[in-house]
mmCIF file of N, CA and C in Angstrom:
data_model
loop_
_atom_site.group_PDB
_atom_site.id
_atom_site.type_symbol
_atom_site.label_atom_id
_atom_site.label_comp_id
_atom_site.label_asym_id
_atom_site.label_seq_id
_atom_site.Cartn_x
_atom_site.Cartn_y
_atom_site.Cartn_z
ATOM 1 N N MET A 1385 17.579 12.971 -4.725
ATOM 2 C CA MET A 1385 16.273 12.853 -4.108
ATOM 3 C C MET A 1385 15.450 11.845 -4.900
ATOM 4 N N LYS A 1386 14.833 10.890 -4.193
ATOM 5 C CA LYS A 1386 13.994 9.891 -4.826
ATOM 6 C C LYS A 1386 12.695 10.523 -5.289
ATOM 7 N N LYS A 1387 12.294 10.192 -6.509
ATOM 8 C CA LYS A 1387 11.005 10.677 -7.014
ATOM 9 C C LYS A 1387 9.910 9.783 -6.454
ATOM 10 N N LEU A 1388 8.918 10.386 -5.831
ATOM 11 C CA LEU A 1388 7.817 9.648 -5.234
ATOM 12 C C LEU A 1388 6.670 9.475 -6.215
ATOM 13 N N THR A 1389 5.957 8.384 -6.047
ATOM 14 C CA THR A 1389 4.707 8.187 -6.771
ATOM 15 C C THR A 1389 3.618 8.094 -5.723
ATOM 16 N N ILE A 1390 2.626 8.968 -5.837
ATOM 17 C CA ILE A 1390 1.514 8.948 -4.895
ATOM 18 C C ILE A 1390 0.214 8.776 -5.654
ATOM 19 N N MET A 1391 -0.779 8.233 -4.988
ATOM 20 C CA MET A 1391 -2.110 8.181 -5.570
ATOM 21 C C MET A 1391 -2.975 9.148 -4.788
ATOM 22 N N ILE A 1392 -3.550 10.081 -5.494
ATOM 23 C CA ILE A 1392 -4.454 11.056 -4.897
ATOM 24 C C ILE A 1392 -5.864 10.575 -5.181
ATOM 25 N N ILE A 1393 -6.639 10.360 -4.129
ATOM 26 C CA ILE A 1393 -7.983 9.825 -4.306
ATOM 27 C C ILE A 1393 -8.990 10.860 -3.842
ATOM 28 N N GLY A 1394 -9.786 11.371 -4.776
ATOM 29 C CA GLY A 1394 -10.807 12.370 -4.488
ATOM 30 C C GLY A 1394 -10.784 13.466 -5.524
ATOM 31 N N VAL A 1395 -11.921 13.805 -6.065
ATOM 32 C CA VAL A 1395 -12.017 14.701 -7.210
ATOM 33 C C VAL A 1395 -11.482 16.100 -6.938
ATOM 34 N N LEU A 1396 -11.879 16.731 -5.864
ATOM 35 C CA LEU A 1396 -11.468 18.119 -5.629
ATOM 36 C C LEU A 1396 -9.987 18.222 -5.357
ATOM 37 N N LEU A 1397 -9.473 17.315 -4.569
ATOM 38 C CA LEU A 1397 -8.061 17.364 -4.233
ATOM 39 C C LEU A 1397 -7.190 17.130 -5.461
ATOM 40 N N LEU A 1398 -7.529 16.126 -6.249
ATOM 41 C CA LEU A 1398 -6.756 15.834 -7.454
ATOM 42 C C LEU A 1398 -6.765 17.027 -8.385
ATOM 43 N N SER A 1399 -7.933 17.583 -8.633
ATOM 44 C CA SER A 1399 -8.038 18.734 -9.528
ATOM 45 C C SER A 1399 -7.222 19.904 -9.013
ATOM 46 N N SER A 1400 -7.316 20.168 -7.732
ATOM 47 C CA SER A 1400 -6.579 21.293 -7.150
ATOM 48 C C SER A 1400 -5.087 21.110 -7.301
ATOM 49 N N PHE A 1401 -4.590 19.919 -6.997
ATOM 50 C CA PHE A 1401 -3.151 19.671 -7.098
ATOM 51 C C PHE A 1401 -2.666 19.795 -8.532
ATOM 52 N N LEU A 1402 -3.420 19.217 -9.462
ATOM 53 C CA LEU A 1402 -2.975 19.243 -10.849
ATOM 54 C C LEU A 1402 -3.037 20.647 -11.434
ATOM 55 N N ILE A 1403 -4.085 21.388 -11.112
ATOM 56 C CA ILE A 1403 -4.203 22.751 -11.614
ATOM 57 C C ILE A 1403 -3.089 23.623 -11.057
ATOM 58 N N ALA A 1404 -2.824 23.486 -9.780
ATOM 59 C CA ALA A 1404 -1.798 24.315 -9.141
ATOM 60 C C ALA A 1404 -0.390 23.866 -9.507
ATOM 61 N N GLY A 1405 -0.263 22.665 -10.042
ATOM 62 C CA GLY A 1405 1.066 22.168 -10.401
ATOM 63 C C GLY A 1405 1.898 21.783 -9.194
ATOM 64 N N GLU A 1406 1.263 21.642 -8.040
ATOM 65 C CA GLU A 1406 2.001 21.348 -6.816
ATOM 66 C C GLU A 1406 2.684 19.991 -6.869
ATOM 67 N N VAL A 1407 2.053 19.018 -7.500
ATOM 68 C CA VAL A 1407 2.609 17.681 -7.530
ATOM 69 C C VAL A 1407 3.960 17.672 -8.232
ATOM 70 N N SER A 1408 4.059 18.313 -9.377
ATOM 71 C CA SER A 1408 5.312 18.300 -10.118
ATOM 72 C C SER A 1408 6.393 19.122 -9.424
ATOM 73 N N LYS A 1409 6.006 20.110 -8.641
ATOM 74 C CA LYS A 1409 6.986 20.946 -7.947
ATOM 75 C C LYS A 1409 7.810 20.154 -6.943
ATOM 76 N N VAL A 1410 7.235 19.111 -6.376
ATOM 77 C CA VAL A 1410 7.956 18.345 -5.369
ATOM 78 C C VAL A 1410 8.521 17.049 -5.935
ATOM 79 N N GLY A 1411 8.627 16.958 -7.245
ATOM 80 C CA GLY A 1411 9.225 15.786 -7.871
ATOM 81 C C GLY A 1411 8.405 14.529 -7.659
ATOM 82 N N THR A 1412 7.115 14.636 -7.817
ATOM 83 C CA THR A 1412 6.210 13.535 -7.530
ATOM 84 C C THR A 1412 5.346 13.249 -8.747
ATOM 85 N N THR A 1413 5.107 11.982 -8.995
ATOM 86 C CA THR A 1413 4.171 11.576 -10.019
ATOM 87 C C THR A 1413 2.851 11.279 -9.330
ATOM 88 N N ALA A 1414 1.768 11.795 -9.859
ATOM 89 C CA ALA A 1414 0.452 11.564 -9.250
ATOM 90 C C ALA A 1414 -0.406 10.688 -10.145
ATOM 91 N N LEU A 1415 -0.976 9.684 -9.553
ATOM 92 C CA LEU A 1415 -1.988 8.872 -10.201
ATOM 93 C C LEU A 1415 -3.285 9.270 -9.528
ATOM 94 N N GLY A 1416 -4.357 9.415 -10.280
ATOM 95 C CA GLY A 1416 -5.574 9.901 -9.650
ATOM 96 C C GLY A 1416 -6.790 9.036 -9.870
ATOM 97 N N PHE A 1417 -7.602 8.957 -8.856
ATOM 98 C CA PHE A 1417 -8.917 8.344 -8.947
ATOM 99 C C PHE A 1417 -9.908 9.424 -8.602
ATOM 100 N N ILE A 1418 -10.817 9.724 -9.514
ATOM 101 C CA ILE A 1418 -11.774 10.795 -9.273
ATOM 102 C C ILE A 1418 -13.083 10.243 -8.719
ATOM 103 N N ASN A 1419 -13.694 9.294 -9.392
ATOM 104 C CA ASN A 1419 -14.964 8.739 -8.930
ATOM 105 C C ASN A 1419 -14.669 7.424 -8.231
ATOM 106 N N ILE A 1420 -14.676 7.433 -6.919
ATOM 107 C CA ILE A 1420 -14.221 6.294 -6.138
ATOM 108 C C ILE A 1420 -15.360 5.437 -5.596
ATOM 109 N N ASP A 1421 -16.599 5.848 -5.827
ATOM 110 C CA ASP A 1421 -17.757 5.159 -5.254
ATOM 111 C C ASP A 1421 -17.657 3.645 -5.398
ATOM 112 N N GLY A 1422 -17.537 2.955 -4.264
ATOM 113 C CA GLY A 1422 -17.518 1.504 -4.253
ATOM 114 C C GLY A 1422 -16.282 0.863 -4.842
ATOM 115 N N ARG A 1423 -15.272 1.672 -5.170
ATOM 116 C CA ARG A 1423 -14.092 1.107 -5.833
ATOM 117 C C ARG A 1423 -12.800 1.419 -5.087
ATOM 118 N N LEU A 1424 -12.890 1.684 -3.805
ATOM 119 C CA LEU A 1424 -11.698 2.053 -3.051
ATOM 120 C C LEU A 1424 -10.682 0.914 -3.035
ATOM 121 N N GLU A 1425 -11.138 -0.294 -2.806
ATOM 122 C CA GLU A 1425 -10.211 -1.427 -2.780
ATOM 123 C C GLU A 1425 -9.510 -1.582 -4.122
ATOM 124 N N SER A 1426 -10.245 -1.437 -5.219
ATOM 125 C CA SER A 1426 -9.643 -1.524 -6.560
ATOM 126 C C SER A 1426 -8.604 -0.430 -6.760
ATOM 127 N N ALA A 1427 -8.919 0.784 -6.320
ATOM 128 C CA ALA A 1427 -7.978 1.903 -6.461
ATOM 129 C C ALA A 1427 -6.703 1.632 -5.680
ATOM 130 N N ILE A 1428 -6.835 1.106 -4.475
ATOM 131 C CA ILE A 1428 -5.654 0.814 -3.656
ATOM 132 C C ILE A 1428 -4.828 -0.302 -4.291
ATOM 133 N N LYS A 1429 -5.491 -1.324 -4.822
ATOM 134 C CA LYS A 1429 -4.756 -2.399 -5.505
ATOM 135 C C LYS A 1429 -3.972 -1.856 -6.699
ATOM 136 N N ILE A 1430 -4.586 -0.978 -7.468
ATOM 137 C CA ILE A 1430 -3.901 -0.370 -8.612
ATOM 138 C C ILE A 1430 -2.691 0.433 -8.129
ATOM 139 N N ALA A 1431 -2.883 1.190 -7.059
ATOM 140 C CA ALA A 1431 -1.774 1.981 -6.510
ATOM 141 C C ALA A 1431 -0.600 1.084 -6.132
ATOM 142 N N ILE A 1432 -0.902 -0.026 -5.484
ATOM 143 C CA ILE A 1432 0.148 -0.961 -5.071
ATOM 144 C C ILE A 1432 0.822 -1.572 -6.287
ATOM 145 N N GLU A 1433 0.021 -2.004 -7.279
ATOM 146 C CA GLU A 1433 0.576 -2.593 -8.502
ATOM 147 C C GLU A 1433 1.478 -1.616 -9.243
ATOM 148 N N LYS A 1434 1.148 -0.320 -9.206
ATOM 149 C CA LYS A 1434 1.941 0.686 -9.911
ATOM 150 C C LYS A 1434 3.130 1.174 -9.080
ATOM 151 N N GLY A 1435 3.307 0.589 -7.901
ATOM 152 C CA GLY A 1435 4.460 0.928 -7.078
ATOM 153 C C GLY A 1435 4.342 2.256 -6.347
ATOM 154 N N CYS A 1436 3.126 2.663 -6.043
ATOM 155 C CA CYS A 1436 2.945 3.931 -5.326
ATOM 156 C C CYS A 1436 3.656 3.898 -3.984
ATOM 157 N N ASP A 1437 4.262 5.017 -3.652
ATOM 158 C CA ASP A 1437 4.926 5.165 -2.362
ATOM 159 C C ASP A 1437 3.936 5.564 -1.271
ATOM 160 N N ALA A 1438 2.871 6.270 -1.661
ATOM 161 C CA ALA A 1438 1.924 6.751 -0.662
ATOM 162 C C ALA A 1438 0.541 6.955 -1.277
ATOM 163 N N LEU A 1439 -0.463 6.881 -0.413
ATOM 164 C CA LEU A 1439 -1.846 7.198 -0.769
ATOM 165 C C LEU A 1439 -2.191 8.509 -0.087
ATOM 166 N N PHE A 1440 -2.844 9.409 -0.804
ATOM 167 C CA PHE A 1440 -3.250 10.703 -0.254
ATOM 168 C C PHE A 1440 -4.744 10.832 -0.472
ATOM 169 N N PHE A 1441 -5.511 10.852 0.618
ATOM 170 C CA PHE A 1441 -6.968 10.850 0.525
ATOM 171 C C PHE A 1441 -7.548 12.232 0.732
ATOM 172 N N ALA A 1442 -8.575 12.538 -0.056
ATOM 173 C CA ALA A 1442 -9.221 13.847 -0.006
ATOM 174 C C ALA A 1442 -10.150 13.989 1.188
ATOM 175 N N ASN A 1443 -10.465 12.890 1.849
ATOM 176 C CA ASN A 1443 -11.287 13.012 3.058
ATOM 177 C C ASN A 1443 -10.958 11.884 4.023
ATOM 178 N N ASN A 1444 -11.286 12.102 5.278
ATOM 179 C CA ASN A 1444 -10.901 11.142 6.307
ATOM 180 C C ASN A 1444 -11.659 9.822 6.213
ATOM 181 N N ASN A 1445 -12.874 9.824 5.677
ATOM 182 C CA ASN A 1445 -13.614 8.565 5.555
ATOM 183 C C ASN A 1445 -12.878 7.580 4.659
ATOM 184 N N LEU A 1446 -12.361 8.068 3.535
ATOM 185 C CA LEU A 1446 -11.588 7.192 2.646
ATOM 186 C C LEU A 1446 -10.307 6.735 3.330
ATOM 187 N N GLY A 1447 -9.682 7.637 4.067
ATOM 188 C CA GLY A 1447 -8.468 7.284 4.793
ATOM 189 C C GLY A 1447 -8.702 6.187 5.812
ATOM 190 N N ILE A 1448 -9.785 6.301 6.561
ATOM 191 C CA ILE A 1448 -10.122 5.299 7.577
ATOM 192 C C ILE A 1448 -10.440 3.957 6.913
ATOM 193 N N LEU A 1449 -11.259 3.984 5.864
ATOM 194 C CA LEU A 1449 -11.603 2.745 5.157
ATOM 195 C C LEU A 1449 -10.360 2.063 4.580
ATOM 196 N N SER A 1450 -9.397 2.860 4.141
ATOM 197 C CA SER A 1450 -8.199 2.293 3.530
ATOM 198 C C SER A 1450 -7.386 1.463 4.507
ATOM 199 N N LEU A 1451 -7.446 1.806 5.794
ATOM 200 C CA LEU A 1451 -6.676 1.044 6.787
ATOM 201 C C LEU A 1451 -7.103 -0.425 6.796
ATOM 202 N N ASN A 1452 -8.408 -0.670 6.768
ATOM 203 C CA ASN A 1452 -8.902 -2.053 6.742
ATOM 204 C C ASN A 1452 -8.546 -2.746 5.441
ATOM 205 N N ILE A 1453 -8.647 -2.018 4.331
ATOM 206 C CA ILE A 1453 -8.328 -2.609 3.025
ATOM 207 C C ILE A 1453 -6.852 -2.983 2.962
ATOM 208 N N LEU A 1454 -5.985 -2.093 3.399
ATOM 209 C CA LEU A 1454 -4.549 -2.389 3.382
ATOM 210 C C LEU A 1454 -4.232 -3.592 4.265
ATOM 211 N N ASP A 1455 -4.877 -3.680 5.419
ATOM 212 C CA ASP A 1455 -4.682 -4.826 6.311
ATOM 213 C C ASP A 1455 -5.126 -6.109 5.618
ATOM 214 N N LYS A 1456 -6.273 -6.063 4.965
ATOM 215 C CA LYS A 1456 -6.806 -7.219 4.230
ATOM 216 C C LYS A 1456 -5.850 -7.666 3.124
ATOM 217 N N LEU A 1457 -5.169 -6.692 2.499
ATOM 218 C CA LEU A 1457 -4.226 -6.989 1.419
ATOM 219 C C LEU A 1457 -2.836 -7.367 1.940
ATOM 220 N N GLY A 1458 -2.687 -7.371 3.264
ATOM 221 C CA GLY A 1458 -1.394 -7.725 3.857
ATOM 222 C C GLY A 1458 -0.343 -6.631 3.738
ATOM 223 N N LYS A 1459 -0.772 -5.398 3.577
ATOM 224 C CA LYS A 1459 0.152 -4.267 3.454
ATOM 225 C C LYS A 1459 0.196 -3.494 4.770
ATOM 226 N N HIS A 1460 1.392 -3.072 5.128
ATOM 227 C CA HIS A 1460 1.580 -2.391 6.397
ATOM 228 C C HIS A 1460 2.005 -0.938 6.171
ATOM 229 N N VAL A 1461 1.342 -0.046 6.909
ATOM 230 C CA VAL A 1461 1.660 1.381 6.870
ATOM 231 C C VAL A 1461 2.661 1.639 7.989
ATOM 232 N N PRO A 1462 3.766 2.286 7.747
ATOM 233 C CA PRO A 1462 4.299 2.876 6.521
ATOM 234 C C PRO A 1462 5.302 2.001 5.795
ATOM 235 N N ASP A 1463 5.542 0.775 6.283
ATOM 236 C CA ASP A 1463 6.590 -0.061 5.696
ATOM 237 C C ASP A 1463 6.356 -0.353 4.218
ATOM 238 N N ASP A 1464 5.110 -0.667 3.856
ATOM 239 C CA ASP A 1464 4.804 -1.000 2.458
ATOM 240 C C ASP A 1464 4.293 0.192 1.667
ATOM 241 N N ILE A 1465 3.552 1.064 2.325
ATOM 242 C CA ILE A 1465 2.973 2.225 1.640
ATOM 243 C C ILE A 1465 2.642 3.295 2.681
ATOM 244 N N GLY A 1466 2.880 4.558 2.328
ATOM 245 C CA GLY A 1466 2.557 5.662 3.225
ATOM 246 C C GLY A 1466 1.099 6.067 3.086
ATOM 247 N N LEU A 1467 0.604 6.790 4.079
ATOM 248 C CA LEU A 1467 -0.793 7.203 4.072
ATOM 249 C C LEU A 1467 -0.914 8.603 4.670
ATOM 250 N N VAL A 1468 -1.572 9.492 3.919
ATOM 251 C CA VAL A 1468 -1.825 10.861 4.365
ATOM 252 C C VAL A 1468 -3.269 11.176 3.999
ATOM 253 N N SER A 1469 -3.945 11.959 4.838
ATOM 254 C CA SER A 1469 -5.337 12.274 4.567
ATOM 255 C C SER A 1469 -5.665 13.676 5.047
ATOM 256 N N PHE A 1470 -6.813 14.167 4.599
ATOM 257 C CA PHE A 1470 -7.354 15.414 5.111
ATOM 258 C C PHE A 1470 -8.100 15.129 6.401
ATOM 259 N N ASP A 1471 -8.227 16.151 7.201
ATOM 260 C CA ASP A 1471 -8.958 16.134 8.460
ATOM 261 C C ASP A 1471 -8.193 15.335 9.523
ATOM 262 N N ASN A 1472 -8.677 15.418 10.744
ATOM 263 C CA ASN A 1472 -7.968 14.811 11.861
ATOM 264 C C ASN A 1472 -8.941 14.122 12.816
ATOM 265 N N PRO A 1473 -9.613 13.063 12.345
ATOM 266 C CA PRO A 1473 -10.538 12.376 13.246
ATOM 267 C C PRO A 1473 -9.779 11.597 14.319
ATOM 268 N N GLU A 1474 -10.479 11.243 15.386
ATOM 269 C CA GLU A 1474 -9.852 10.485 16.478
ATOM 270 C C GLU A 1474 -9.232 9.190 15.976
ATOM 271 N N ALA A 1475 -9.834 8.576 14.965
ATOM 272 C CA ALA A 1475 -9.308 7.319 14.427
ATOM 273 C C ALA A 1475 -7.860 7.468 13.971
ATOM 274 N N PHE A 1476 -7.497 8.618 13.425
ATOM 275 C CA PHE A 1476 -6.124 8.839 12.967
ATOM 276 C C PHE A 1476 -5.162 8.979 14.145
ATOM 277 N N GLN A 1477 -5.671 9.451 15.249
ATOM 278 C CA GLN A 1477 -4.838 9.637 16.433
ATOM 279 C C GLN A 1477 -4.561 8.324 17.153
ATOM 280 N N ILE A 1478 -5.516 7.385 17.111
ATOM 281 C CA ILE A 1478 -5.344 6.133 17.843
ATOM 282 C C ILE A 1478 -4.884 4.983 16.963
ATOM 283 N N ALA A 1479 -4.923 5.161 15.644
ATOM 284 C CA ALA A 1479 -4.453 4.111 14.735
ATOM 285 C C ALA A 1479 -2.972 3.845 15.006
ATOM 286 N N LYS A 1480 -2.552 2.618 14.749
ATOM 287 C CA LYS A 1480 -1.144 2.247 14.889
ATOM 288 C C LYS A 1480 -0.602 1.889 13.524
ATOM 289 N N PRO A 1481 0.315 2.631 12.926
ATOM 290 C CA PRO A 1481 0.825 3.903 13.446
ATOM 291 C C PRO A 1481 -0.218 5.007 13.269
ATOM 292 N N GLY A 1482 -0.018 6.108 13.951
ATOM 293 C CA GLY A 1482 -0.898 7.266 13.770
ATOM 294 C C GLY A 1482 -0.851 7.738 12.326
ATOM 295 N N ILE A 1483 -1.946 8.314 11.851
ATOM 296 C CA ILE A 1483 -2.049 8.720 10.443
ATOM 297 C C ILE A 1483 -1.706 10.200 10.291
ATOM 298 N N THR A 1484 -0.745 10.482 9.416
ATOM 299 C CA THR A 1484 -0.395 11.858 9.088
ATOM 300 C C THR A 1484 -1.570 12.497 8.361
ATOM 301 N N CYS A 1485 -1.875 13.733 8.724
ATOM 302 C CA CYS A 1485 -3.044 14.365 8.115
ATOM 303 C C CYS A 1485 -2.861 15.879 8.017
ATOM 304 N N PHE A 1486 -3.688 16.462 7.166
ATOM 305 C CA PHE A 1486 -3.773 17.909 7.059
ATOM 306 C C PHE A 1486 -5.070 18.314 7.740
ATOM 307 N N GLU A 1487 -4.934 19.030 8.846
ATOM 308 C CA GLU A 1487 -6.111 19.465 9.596
ATOM 309 C C GLU A 1487 -6.550 20.826 9.085
ATOM 310 N N GLN A 1488 -7.769 20.861 8.586
ATOM 311 C CA GLN A 1488 -8.318 22.109 8.071
ATOM 312 C C GLN A 1488 -8.753 23.009 9.234
ATOM 313 N N PRO A 1489 -8.638 24.303 9.058
ATOM 314 C CA PRO A 1489 -9.026 25.239 10.125
ATOM 315 C C PRO A 1489 -10.543 25.442 10.155
ATOM 316 N N ILE A 1490 -11.258 24.463 10.661
ATOM 317 C CA ILE A 1490 -12.721 24.452 10.607
ATOM 318 C C ILE A 1490 -13.326 25.709 11.240
ATOM 319 N N ASP A 1491 -12.816 26.122 12.399
ATOM 320 C CA ASP A 1491 -13.357 27.322 13.057
ATOM 321 C C ASP A 1491 -13.236 28.552 12.154
ATOM 322 N N LEU A 1492 -12.075 28.717 11.537
ATOM 323 C CA LEU A 1492 -11.868 29.862 10.646
ATOM 324 C C LEU A 1492 -12.733 29.752 9.387
ATOM 325 N N MET A 1493 -12.896 28.525 8.883
ATOM 326 C CA MET A 1493 -13.731 28.317 7.696
ATOM 327 C C MET A 1493 -15.186 28.685 8.000
ATOM 328 N N CYS A 1494 -15.643 28.298 9.174
ATOM 329 C CA CYS A 1494 -17.029 28.636 9.571
ATOM 330 C C CYS A 1494 -17.193 30.147 9.729
ATOM 331 N N ALA A 1495 -16.204 30.793 10.350
ATOM 332 C CA ALA A 1495 -16.281 32.243 10.534
ATOM 333 C C ALA A 1495 -16.323 32.962 9.181
ATOM 334 N N GLU A 1496 -15.528 32.503 8.212
ATOM 335 C CA GLU A 1496 -15.534 33.104 6.872
ATOM 336 C C GLU A 1496 -16.880 32.900 6.189
ATOM 337 N N ALA A 1497 -17.430 31.699 6.311
ATOM 338 C CA ALA A 1497 -18.735 31.419 5.702
ATOM 339 C C ALA A 1497 -19.808 32.322 6.295
ATOM 340 N N ILE A 1498 -19.788 32.499 7.601
ATOM 341 C CA ILE A 1498 -20.763 33.369 8.264
ATOM 342 C C ILE A 1498 -20.582 34.819 7.811
ATOM 343 N N ARG A 1499 -19.340 35.259 7.675
ATOM 344 C CA ARG A 1499 -19.061 36.629 7.222
ATOM 345 C C ARG A 1499 -19.624 36.867 5.829
ATOM 346 N N ILE A 1500 -19.384 35.934 4.923
ATOM 347 C CA ILE A 1500 -19.861 36.077 3.549
ATOM 348 C C ILE A 1500 -21.388 36.010 3.498
ATOM 349 N N LEU A 1501 -21.978 35.063 4.220
ATOM 350 C CA LEU A 1501 -23.441 34.951 4.234
ATOM 351 C C LEU A 1501 -24.097 36.185 4.848
ATOM 352 N N SER A 1502 -23.512 36.704 5.917
ATOM 353 C CA SER A 1502 -24.064 37.909 6.555
ATOM 354 C C SER A 1502 -24.067 39.085 5.584
ATOM 355 N N ALA A 1503 -22.978 39.226 4.857
ATOM 356 C CA ALA A 1503 -22.894 40.313 3.876
ATOM 357 C C ALA A 1503 -23.975 40.134 2.807
ATOM 358 N N LYS A 1504 -24.145 38.918 2.310
ATOM 359 C CA LYS A 1504 -25.156 38.673 1.278
ATOM 360 C C LYS A 1504 -26.568 38.925 1.805
ATOM 361 N N ILE A 1505 -26.841 38.475 3.028
ATOM 362 C CA ILE A 1505 -28.161 38.688 3.630
ATOM 363 C C ILE A 1505 -28.465 40.173 3.748
ATOM 364 N N ASN A 1506 -27.454 40.965 4.056
ATOM 365 C CA ASN A 1506 -27.614 42.408 4.216
ATOM 366 C C ASN A 1506 -27.407 43.169 2.911
ATOM 367 N N ASN A 1507 -27.458 42.434 1.794
ATOM 368 C CA ASN A 1507 -27.299 43.025 0.456
ATOM 369 C C ASN A 1507 -26.003 43.810 0.289
ATOM 370 N N LYS A 1508 -24.971 43.337 0.945
ATOM 371 C CA LYS A 1508 -23.652 43.947 0.788
ATOM 372 C C LYS A 1508 -22.748 42.947 0.082
ATOM 373 N N LYS A 1509 -21.798 43.481 -0.633
ATOM 374 C CA LYS A 1509 -20.833 42.619 -1.292
ATOM 375 C C LYS A 1509 -19.693 42.358 -0.299
ATOM 376 N N PRO A 1510 -19.393 41.078 -0.034
ATOM 377 C CA PRO A 1510 -18.265 40.791 0.862
ATOM 378 C C PRO A 1510 -16.982 41.377 0.304
ATOM 379 N N SER A 1511 -16.072 41.743 1.167
ATOM 380 C CA SER A 1511 -14.820 42.352 0.720
ATOM 381 C C SER A 1511 -14.016 41.403 -0.158
ATOM 382 N N GLU A 1512 -14.149 40.115 0.071
ATOM 383 C CA GLU A 1512 -13.486 39.129 -0.776
ATOM 384 C C GLU A 1512 -14.198 37.795 -0.636
ATOM 385 N N TYR A 1513 -14.212 37.028 -1.725
ATOM 386 C CA TYR A 1513 -14.863 35.721 -1.703
ATOM 387 C C TYR A 1513 -13.863 34.599 -1.468
ATOM 388 N N GLN A 1514 -12.638 34.840 -1.846
ATOM 389 C CA GLN A 1514 -11.604 33.828 -1.646
ATOM 390 C C GLN A 1514 -10.664 34.317 -0.561
ATOM 391 N N HIS A 1515 -10.402 33.429 0.355
ATOM 392 C CA HIS A 1515 -9.548 33.795 1.471
ATOM 393 C C HIS A 1515 -8.701 32.579 1.822
ATOM 394 N N LEU A 1516 -7.408 32.751 1.875
ATOM 395 C CA LEU A 1516 -6.499 31.665 2.199
ATOM 396 C C LEU A 1516 -6.425 31.514 3.711
ATOM 397 N N LEU A 1517 -6.773 30.337 4.185
ATOM 398 C CA LEU A 1517 -6.752 30.055 5.612
ATOM 399 C C LEU A 1517 -5.668 29.027 5.899
ATOM 400 N N GLN A 1518 -4.953 29.212 6.975
ATOM 401 C CA GLN A 1518 -3.829 28.347 7.314
ATOM 402 C C GLN A 1518 -4.298 27.093 8.049
ATOM 403 N N GLY A 1519 -4.008 25.930 7.488
ATOM 404 C CA GLY A 1519 -4.280 24.665 8.145
ATOM 405 C C GLY A 1519 -3.013 24.163 8.811
ATOM 406 N N SER A 1520 -3.045 22.944 9.291
ATOM 407 C CA SER A 1520 -1.890 22.367 9.994
ATOM 408 C C SER A 1520 -1.584 20.975 9.476
ATOM 409 N N LEU A 1521 -0.342 20.718 9.193
ATOM 410 C CA LEU A 1521 0.115 19.384 8.851
ATOM 411 C C LEU A 1521 0.502 18.694 10.157
ATOM 412 N N ILE A 1522 -0.166 17.588 10.431
ATOM 413 C CA ILE A 1522 0.104 16.842 11.666
ATOM 414 C C ILE A 1522 0.844 15.568 11.272
ATOM 415 N N LEU A 1523 2.117 15.545 11.604
ATOM 416 C CA LEU A 1523 2.959 14.405 11.222
ATOM 417 C C LEU A 1523 2.859 13.293 12.268
ATOM 418 N N ARG A 1524 2.524 12.126 11.771
ATOM 419 C CA ARG A 1524 2.462 10.933 12.617
ATOM 420 C C ARG A 1524 3.239 9.833 11.888
ATOM 421 N N GLY A 1525 3.106 8.618 12.310
ATOM 422 C CA GLY A 1525 3.945 7.538 11.815
ATOM 423 C C GLY A 1525 3.581 6.922 10.476
ATOM 424 N N SER A 1526 2.561 7.426 9.792
ATOM 425 C CA SER A 1526 2.078 6.741 8.583
ATOM 426 C C SER A 1526 2.851 7.052 7.310
ATOM 427 N N CYS A 1527 3.841 7.922 7.387
ATOM 428 C CA CYS A 1527 4.645 8.182 6.183
ATOM 429 C C CYS A 1527 6.028 8.688 6.563
#
């Protein structure tokens, strides 16, 4: 099995992956950019220079912006580099190729937030503060 190198861009996602050890479990090396403000193009250039196989974005805005940057750099998804992101905006569905993404269960997340807030408003302790909700991996042509 080939060892992959991915760049994870976004503070929460990088921290979560590294803390959970998920990256090493799948035989992957992770390079991370935490504070990306105004430096997305630089981060992508570094990823390409380091031979990254894929970019993994913590939010869809960075994923969408990366498409233009990769085009500007003459890089093609997925031939030159793979792309995966959180959320599932329409842009990912109509992009060529379509962008693989992890769709968060927004409806369930909202229901959990309302449940916890309702309990707090009524001076009750919620039965649990952490709840694992199942999202969906939507595979498209970007990796």
